[in-house]
Structures are given as C-alpha cells and as structure tokens.
CSV table of C-alpha atoms in Angstrom, one decimal:
chain,number,residue,atom,x,y,z
S,1,MET,CA,0.0,0.0,0.0
S,2,LEU,CA,2.8,2.4,0.9
S,3,ARG,CA,4.6,1.6,-2.3
S,4,PHE,CA,1.4,2.3,-4.3
S,5,LEU,CA,0.9,5.7,-2.6
S,6,PHE,CA,4.6,6.6,-3.2
S,7,ILE,CA,4.3,5.8,-7.0
S,8,LEU,CA,1.0,7.8,-7.1
S,9,LEU,CA,2.6,10.8,-5.4
S,10,VAL,CA,5.6,10.7,-7.8
S,11,SER,CA,3.2,10.5,-10.7
S,12,LEU,CA,1.2,13.5,-9.5
S,13,VAL,CA,4.3,15.6,-8.8
S,14,THR,CA,5.7,14.8,-12.3
S,15,SER,CA,2.4,15.6,-13.9
S,16,ALA,CA,2.2,18.9,-12.1
S,17,GLN,CA,5.7,19.9,-13.2
S,18,ALA,CA,5.3,18.7,-16.8
S,19,THR,CA,5.6,21.3,-19.6
S,20,THR,CA,3.2,21.0,-22.5
S,21,VAL,CA,5.0,20.7,-25.8
S,22,ARG,CA,2.9,21.0,-29.0
S,23,VAL,CA,4.3,18.6,-31.6
S,24,GLY,CA,3.4,18.4,-35.3
S,25,PHE,CA,3.8,15.1,-37.1
S,26,GLN,CA,3.1,13.9,-40.6
S,27,THR,CA,0.3,11.4,-41.1
S,28,GLY,CA,1.7,10.5,-44.5
S,29,ASP,CA,5.1,9.4,-43.1
S,30,ILE,CA,6.3,6.9,-40.5
S,31,ASN,CA,6.7,8.1,-37.0
S,32,THR,CA,7.9,5.0,-35.1
S,33,LEU,CA,9.8,6.4,-32.2
S,34,LEU,CA,7.4,9.4,-31.7
S,35,MET,CA,4.3,7.2,-31.4
S,36,TYR,CA,6.0,4.8,-29.0
S,37,ALA,CA,7.2,7.6,-26.7
S,38,ALA,CA,3.8,9.3,-26.8
S,39,GLN,CA,1.6,6.2,-26.4
S,40,THR,CA,3.6,4.7,-23.5
S,41,GLY,CA,3.9,7.8,-21.4
S,42,GLN,CA,7.6,8.2,-21.9
S,43,PHE,CA,7.5,11.9,-22.4
S,44,ALA,CA,5.3,12.5,-19.4
S,45,ARG,CA,7.7,10.5,-17.2
S,46,ASN,CA,10.4,13.0,-18.2
S,47,GLY,CA,8.4,16.0,-17.4
S,48,VAL,CA,7.0,16.7,-20.9
S,49,GLU,CA,3.3,16.5,-21.8
S,50,VAL,CA,3.3,16.1,-25.6
S,51,LYS,CA,0.2,17.3,-27.5
S,52,LEU,CA,0.4,15.7,-31.0
S,53,THR,CA,-1.1,17.6,-33.9
S,54,PRO,CA,-1.4,15.8,-37.3
S,55,PHE,CA,-0.5,17.3,-40.6
S,56,PRO,CA,-0.7,15.8,-44.1
S,57,ALA,CA,2.9,16.8,-45.0
S,58,GLY,CA,5.8,19.0,-43.9
S,59,PRO,CA,4.9,22.2,-45.7
S,60,ALA,CA,1.5,22.4,-43.9
S,61,MET,CA,3.4,22.7,-40.6
S,62,LEU,CA,5.1,26.0,-41.6
S,63,PRO,CA,2.1,28.2,-41.0
S,64,ALA,CA,1.5,26.5,-37.7
S,65,LEU,CA,5.2,27.1,-36.7
S,66,ALA,CA,5.0,30.7,-37.8
S,67,ALA,CA,1.8,31.3,-35.8
S,68,GLY,CA,3.3,29.7,-32.7
S,69,GLU,CA,0.6,27.0,-32.7
S,70,ILE,CA,3.2,24.2,-32.5
S,71,ASP,CA,6.6,24.1,-30.8
S,72,LEU,CA,8.3,21.2,-32.5
S,73,ALA,CA,7.7,19.6,-36.0
S,74,TRP,CA,8.9,16.4,-37.5
S,75,MET,CA,9.4,17.0,-41.2
S,76,GLY,CA,11.6,16.5,-44.2
S,77,GLU,CA,14.5,18.8,-45.1
S,78,PHE,CA,12.6,20.7,-47.9
S,79,PRO,CA,10.0,22.5,-45.8
S,80,ALA,CA,12.6,23.3,-43.2
S,81,VAL,CA,14.8,24.9,-45.8
S,82,THR,CA,11.8,26.7,-47.3
S,83,GLY,CA,10.7,28.2,-44.0
S,84,PHE,CA,14.2,29.2,-42.9
S,85,SER,CA,15.0,30.8,-46.3
S,86,ASN,CA,11.8,32.8,-46.0
S,87,GLY,CA,12.9,34.3,-42.7
S,88,MET,CA,11.0,32.0,-40.3
S,89,PRO,CA,12.7,31.9,-36.9
S,90,ILE,CA,13.1,28.1,-36.9
S,91,GLU,CA,16.0,25.7,-36.3
S,92,ILE,CA,16.9,22.1,-36.8
S,93,LEU,CA,17.6,20.3,-33.5
S,94,MET,CA,18.5,16.9,-34.9
S,95,MET,CA,18.2,14.6,-37.8
S,96,GLU,CA,16.1,11.8,-36.4
S,97,ARG,CA,16.2,9.4,-39.3
S,98,LEU,CA,18.3,8.8,-42.3
S,99,ASP,CA,16.6,6.9,-45.2
S,100,PHE,CA,18.2,4.9,-48.0
S,101,THR,CA,15.3,3.3,-49.7
S,102,ASN,CA,12.3,4.8,-48.1
S,103,VAL,CA,11.8,7.2,-51.1
S,104,ARG,CA,11.3,5.2,-54.3
S,105,LEU,CA,10.3,5.8,-57.9
S,106,VAL,CA,7.7,3.2,-58.8
S,107,VAL,CA,6.2,2.6,-62.2
S,108,ASN,CA,3.3,0.8,-63.8
S,109,PRO,CA,4.8,-2.1,-65.8
S,110,ALA,CA,1.7,-2.0,-68.1
S,111,ALA,CA,2.8,1.5,-69.2
S,112,GLY,CA,5.9,0.0,-70.8
S,113,ILE,CA,8.3,1.5,-68.4
S,114,GLN,CA,11.5,-0.5,-67.6
S,115,THR,CA,14.0,2.3,-66.9
S,116,VAL,CA,13.9,6.0,-66.0
S,117,ALA,CA,14.6,6.8,-69.7
S,118,ASP,CA,11.2,5.2,-70.5
S,119,LEU,CA,9.4,8.0,-68.5
S,120,LYS,CA,9.7,10.3,-71.5
S,121,GLY,CA,6.2,11.4,-72.3
S,122,LYS,CA,4.7,9.7,-69.2
S,123,LYS,CA,2.7,11.1,-66.3
S,124,VAL,CA,4.7,11.1,-63.1
S,125,ALA,CA,3.2,11.9,-59.7
S,126,VAL,CA,5.4,13.9,-57.3
S,127,SER,CA,4.9,16.5,-54.5
S,128,VAL,CA,6.2,19.6,-56.2
S,129,GLY,CA,8.9,21.4,-54.3
S,130,SER,CA,9.6,18.4,-52.0
S,131,THR,CA,12.0,15.5,-51.6
S,132,SER,CA,10.1,13.5,-54.2
S,133,HIS,CA,10.3,16.3,-56.8
S,134,ASN,CA,14.0,16.7,-56.2
S,135,HIS,CA,14.6,12.9,-56.5
S,136,LEU,CA,12.7,12.9,-59.8
S,137,LEU,CA,14.9,15.7,-61.3
S,138,ARG,CA,18.0,13.8,-60.3
S,139,ALA,CA,16.7,10.6,-61.8
S,140,LEU,CA,15.7,12.4,-65.1
S,141,SER,CA,19.1,14.1,-65.3
S,142,GLN,CA,21.0,10.9,-64.9
S,143,ALA,CA,18.9,9.4,-67.6
S,144,GLY,CA,19.5,12.3,-70.0
S,145,LEU,CA,15.9,13.7,-69.7
S,146,ARG,CA,14.7,17.2,-69.0
S,147,GLN,CA,11.8,18.0,-66.6
S,148,ASP,CA,9.6,19.2,-69.5
S,149,GLU,CA,10.0,15.8,-71.2
S,150,VAL,CA,7.6,14.2,-68.6
S,151,THR,CA,4.2,15.4,-67.4
S,152,ILE,CA,4.5,16.1,-63.7
S,153,VAL,CA,1.3,15.6,-61.7
S,154,ASN,CA,1.4,17.4,-58.4
S,155,LEU,CA,-0.1,15.2,-55.7
S,156,SER,CA,0.2,14.7,-51.9
S,157,PRO,CA,1.6,11.3,-50.9
S,158,ALA,CA,-1.8,10.1,-49.7
S,159,ASN,CA,-3.4,10.9,-53.1
S,160,MET,CA,-0.8,9.0,-55.1
S,161,PRO,CA,-2.1,5.4,-54.6
S,162,PRO,CA,-5.6,6.2,-55.7
S,163,ALA,CA,-4.3,8.0,-58.7
S,164,TYR,CA,-2.0,5.1,-59.6
S,165,VAL,CA,-4.8,2.5,-59.2
S,166,ALA,CA,-7.1,4.7,-61.3
S,167,GLY,CA,-4.5,4.9,-64.1
S,168,GLN,CA,-4.3,8.6,-63.8
S,169,VAL,CA,-0.4,8.4,-63.5
S,170,ASP,CA,2.1,6.1,-65.0
S,171,ALA,CA,4.7,6.5,-62.2
S,172,ALA,CA,5.0,8.0,-58.8
S,173,LEU,CA,7.9,9.1,-56.5
S,174,THR,CA,7.2,9.2,-52.8
S,175,TRP,CA,7.8,7.5,-49.5
S,176,GLU,CA,6.3,4.9,-47.1
S,177,PRO,CA,3.6,4.1,-46.4
S,178,ASN,CA,2.1,5.3,-49.6
S,179,VAL,CA,4.8,4.0,-52.0
S,180,GLY,CA,4.4,0.6,-50.4
S,181,LEU,CA,0.6,0.7,-51.1
S,182,MET,CA,1.3,1.3,-54.8
S,183,GLU,CA,3.8,-1.6,-54.9
S,184,LYS,CA,1.1,-3.7,-53.3
S,185,ALA,CA,-1.1,-2.7,-56.3
S,186,GLY,CA,1.5,-3.8,-58.8
S,187,ALA,CA,3.9,-0.9,-59.1
S,188,ARG,CA,7.6,-1.8,-59.6
S,189,PRO,CA,10.4,0.3,-58.0
S,190,ILE,CA,13.1,1.4,-60.5
S,191,ALA,CA,15.0,4.0,-58.3
S,192,THR,CA,15.7,4.8,-54.7
S,193,THR,CA,17.5,7.5,-52.7
S,194,ARG,CA,20.5,5.2,-52.5
S,195,SER,CA,20.6,4.3,-56.2
S,196,LEU,CA,20.4,8.0,-57.1
S,197,GLY,CA,23.3,8.8,-54.9
S,198,MET,CA,21.3,11.1,-52.6
S,199,ILE,CA,20.5,11.4,-48.9
S,200,THR,CA,17.2,12.2,-47.2
S,201,GLY,CA,15.5,11.6,-43.9
S,202,GLY,CA,13.4,13.1,-41.1
S,203,ILE,CA,14.4,16.1,-38.9
S,204,TRP,CA,13.1,17.7,-35.8
S,205,VAL,CA,12.5,21.5,-36.3
S,206,ALA,CA,11.8,23.9,-33.5
S,207,ARG,CA,10.7,27.4,-33.1
S,208,GLN,CA,13.8,29.4,-31.9
S,209,ALA,CA,11.7,31.0,-29.2
S,210,PHE,CA,10.6,27.6,-27.8
S,211,THR,CA,14.2,26.3,-27.6
S,212,LYS,CA,15.3,29.5,-25.9
S,213,ASP,CA,12.4,29.9,-23.4
S,214,SER,CA,11.8,26.2,-22.5
S,215,PRO,CA,15.3,24.5,-22.2
S,216,ALA,CA,14.0,22.1,-19.6
S,217,ALA,CA,11.3,20.9,-21.9
S,218,VAL,CA,13.8,20.4,-24.7
S,219,GLN,CA,16.0,18.4,-22.4
S,220,GLY,CA,13.1,16.3,-21.4
S,221,PHE,CA,12.3,15.7,-25.0
S,222,LEU,CA,15.8,14.7,-25.8
S,223,LYS,CA,16.0,12.3,-22.8
S,224,THR,CA,12.8,10.6,-23.9
S,225,TRP,CA,14.2,10.3,-27.4
S,226,ARG,CA,17.4,8.8,-26.1
S,227,GLU,CA,15.4,6.2,-24.1
S,228,ALA,CA,13.2,5.4,-27.1
S,229,GLN,CA,16.2,4.8,-29.3
S,230,LYS,CA,17.7,2.4,-26.8
S,231,THR,CA,14.4,0.5,-26.4
S,232,TYR,CA,14.1,0.3,-30.2
S,233,VAL,CA,17.5,-1.4,-30.5
S,234,ALA,CA,16.7,-3.8,-27.7
S,235,ASN,CA,13.1,-4.6,-28.5
S,236,PRO,CA,12.0,-3.5,-32.0
S,237,SER,CA,8.6,-5.1,-31.9
S,238,GLU,CA,7.7,-3.4,-28.7
S,239,VAL,CA,8.4,0.0,-30.2
S,240,ARG,CA,6.9,-0.6,-33.6
S,241,GLN,CA,3.5,-1.8,-32.5
S,242,TYR,CA,2.1,1.7,-31.9
S,243,GLU,CA,2.9,3.1,-35.3
S,244,ALA,CA,1.8,-0.1,-36.9
S,245,LYS,CA,-1.6,0.4,-35.3
S,246,ARG,CA,-1.8,4.0,-36.4
S,247,VAL,CA,-1.2,3.1,-40.1
S,248,GLY,CA,-3.5,0.1,-39.9
S,249,GLN,CA,-0.9,-2.7,-40.5
S,250,SER,CA,-0.2,-6.0,-38.8
S,251,ALA,CA,3.1,-6.5,-37.1
S,252,GLN,CA,4.3,-8.5,-40.0
S,253,GLU,CA,3.2,-5.9,-42.6
S,254,PHE,CA,4.9,-3.1,-40.6
S,255,ASP,CA,8.1,-5.1,-40.2
S,256,ALA,CA,8.2,-5.5,-44.0
S,257,LEU,CA,7.6,-1.7,-44.4
S,258,ILE,CA,10.5,-0.9,-42.1
S,259,ALA,CA,12.7,-3.3,-44.1
S,260,ARG,CA,11.8,-1.5,-47.3
S,261,GLN,CA,12.8,1.8,-45.7
S,262,THR,CA,16.4,0.8,-44.9
S,263,ALA,CA,16.4,3.6,-42.3
S,264,SER,CA,18.9,4.3,-39.6
S,265,HIS,CA,18.4,6.4,-36.4
S,266,PRO,CA,21.7,8.2,-35.6
S,267,SER,CA,22.7,8.6,-32.0
S,268,PHE,CA,23.3,12.0,-30.5
S,269,GLU,CA,27.0,11.4,-30.6
S,270,GLN,CA,26.8,10.6,-34.4
S,271,LEU,CA,24.8,13.8,-35.0
S,272,LEU,CA,27.8,15.8,-33.8
S,273,THR,CA,30.1,14.5,-36.5
S,274,ALA,CA,30.9,15.7,-40.0
S,275,ASP,CA,28.6,13.0,-41.4
S,276,PHE,CA,25.6,14.6,-39.9
S,277,MET,CA,25.3,18.1,-38.3
S,278,GLY,CA,29.0,18.5,-37.6
S,279,PRO,CA,31.1,19.0,-34.5
S,280,PRO,CA,30.5,22.2,-32.5
S,281,GLY,CA,31.8,25.2,-34.5
S,282,LYS,CA,32.1,23.2,-37.7
S,283,GLU,CA,28.5,22.8,-38.7
S,284,LEU,CA,28.9,24.6,-42.0
S,285,ASP,CA,31.3,21.9,-43.2
S,286,SER,CA,29.0,19.0,-42.3
S,287,ARG,CA,27.4,16.7,-44.9
S,288,LEU,CA,23.9,17.7,-43.7
S,289,MET,CA,24.6,21.4,-44.1
S,290,LYS,CA,25.9,20.8,-47.7
S,291,HIS,CA,22.8,18.8,-48.4
S,292,LEU,CA,20.5,21.7,-47.1
S,293,GLN,CA,22.4,24.2,-49.2
S,294,ALA,CA,21.9,22.0,-52.3
S,295,ILE,CA,18.2,21.9,-51.5
S,296,GLY,CA,18.2,25.7,-51.3
S,297,ALA,CA,19.7,25.9,-54.8
S,298,PHE,CA,17.0,23.5,-56.0
S,299,LEU,CA,14.2,25.5,-54.5
S,300,VAL,CA,15.5,28.7,-56.0
S,301,ALA,CA,15.8,27.1,-59.5
S,302,GLU,CA,12.2,25.8,-59.1
S,303,LYS,CA,11.1,29.3,-58.0
S,304,ARG,CA,9.8,27.9,-54.6
S,305,ILE,CA,11.9,30.5,-52.8
S,306,SER,CA,13.4,33.8,-54.0
S,307,ALA,CA,16.9,33.4,-52.6
S,308,THR,CA,19.0,31.2,-50.4
S,309,PRO,CA,19.8,32.4,-46.8
S,310,ALA,CA,22.8,34.8,-46.6
S,311,ASN,CA,23.8,33.0,-43.4
S,312,TRP,CA,23.1,29.3,-43.0
S,313,ALA,CA,24.6,28.9,-39.6
S,314,PRO,CA,21.4,29.5,-37.5
S,315,ILE,CA,19.5,26.7,-39.2
S,316,PHE,CA,21.3,24.3,-36.9
S,317,ASN,CA,21.1,24.4,-33.1
S,318,THR,CA,23.1,21.5,-31.6
S,319,ARG,CA,23.6,23.2,-28.3
S,320,PRO,CA,20.7,21.3,-26.6
S,321,ILE,CA,22.3,18.0,-27.7
S,322,GLN,CA,25.7,19.1,-26.5
S,323,ASP,CA,24.2,20.1,-23.1
S,324,PHE,CA,22.4,16.7,-22.9
S,325,LEU,CA,25.6,14.7,-23.5
S,326,ARG,CA,27.5,16.8,-21.0
S,327,ALA,CA,24.8,16.2,-18.3
S,328,GLU,CA,24.7,12.5,-19.2
S,329,LYS,CA,28.3,11.9,-18.4
S,330,PRO,CA,28.9,10.3,-15.0
C-alpha cells in the first residue's frame, strides 16, 4: 500500500511539473519512435506533456510554426529549408532518421516503363517542391531527360495510390507508407535514394523562441528520445506496434515496411560529427549542411523560394544535444 501511494505521489508531482510541448507530425510518413514515446507515457515521465497535432505533410506545418501553434515539428528537409529561407525563426535540433530506400520511384509495368529513360512522355506523380520532386529531377538528369519531357502531376503522398490505381499516372515518386501501397497494387520500383546517390530523412525542427524559453522541456524531449532509441534497439517489436496500429498494419506488414525503408536512427553522438550536423563550431562543413544548401539551390531554381539564406549557420542548433551529452556523463 505504501509503495502504491509513493508511486502515485511521484506521478502526481511529475504531472504537475510537466511542460506541454505541442508537436506536429506527418500522417503521410512513418513516426515509429514518436508514437512509441507518446503512447507509452515516456514523455510524461520525463516532465514533458506532448500534444500531438497531425498534418498531411511537412509544408503544412510551416504556417503553424509561424503562428506559434506548435513548438516542434517532424518533417523533411525541404519544408525546413523553405521556411528558414523565407525568414522564419526556426532551427533544426536533430536529424532523427536517415533513409536509404524509403523514397522510391515506382512505375506501372503496363505502361511499358522499364527504366527511368522510359518515363519520357509519361505522367509522373510527385509532391512539387519536395523531396520527391528533387529525386525525380536527379533521376531524369541521370537518364538524360529534362523535366519538361515528362508530365508532372502534383499530388500529396496520400493521393498518389488512388491516382495510380485509377490509371491517372504512369509512375510516382514518394515514400512509405504510400509508396508501399502502390507496390502492393503492382507498381515496380526502379530507383531509390541510394541508387540515385542522394540522402534524405526526417528532422526535428523547433521554433527558436521555444528552444530559448523552454530549455528544460527540450532536455526532457531529448531524454525521452534517447530512451526510445535504446528500447528500439533492444526490442523493435515493442516500439513498432504503436505506429503499426496508427497506419492500420499488422506487425508482419509493418516489419516489411520498415525493411523497405532501410532507415537508420543516428545517435546524439553521431549527430555531432561531420557525417551529420558537424562537431560544435564546424556545422557549416557538415554533410547535412551541404545537403541543405543544395536543397536551397534547387528551391531557387524551381522558384519555390526567391533566394537562399545569406547566413546558413542559424539553421542548426546542436547546443541542446551538447548540453544533454555533458549532463549524461557520470
């Protein structure tokens, strides 16, 4: 009885001290660690009450961030660069996931498409100004085709499978779970992020004001993320079940989806290396920074933004991770 009362008291105290963090996530992408941490109360145990807000895709989160309606957002690199380039006071706290085959170009075999070169004159679904659009342009360039030699159909990821099944497009370029749905309907993959020599993944973006004003909440979020990563390594099925339920898949179906992604979740230590966000003071030389700058050039060329940032340095804020790692040391 005394043990029960003690646990109840600790729970009440933790709840009273918890800070509400408004988090945006994409319904059209896979959020394995986030759903696990939220559904099992991990955030609350670390003093963070997470309020999840769904969005169809990353670009839709930008107005919510600008209006201060959400504090953190899980998105791709393209909306983050778009928002930052347009003067939004946002910053990238970490790259949560690196994908190698999550983004795929799939084609309808009945349309006579065997290679990327066969896309000439065909209808291809992409989300214009996004990762999928950029992947398509790289694929076309490598095949010696121009963008105007295909008919681009601008669709959200969720609208691509119905368009494919209805025969409204001959090919599509997007990510899980929707690319997997098209493959289930007979589409055949002919290119991936890896085969095109590109990188992509998911990042956590924050309002600068939130990071500055709520450092304890940020640390609680990072602590939860660290714990979720460790649990995922030790017991993948335990962590995956919550996101599998959200997307309506069995454990076996979701395991197959994860295998198709070929994703990795870098540790905080890895994030502070040149392969990701760079060591402190050397962020501008990191692979991820070069990647973002290339995205900026793409967005300017496609007239999605008017110019790239004069100063890229503030787009990264690795100080919270640095503080976390220092505090974690015995």
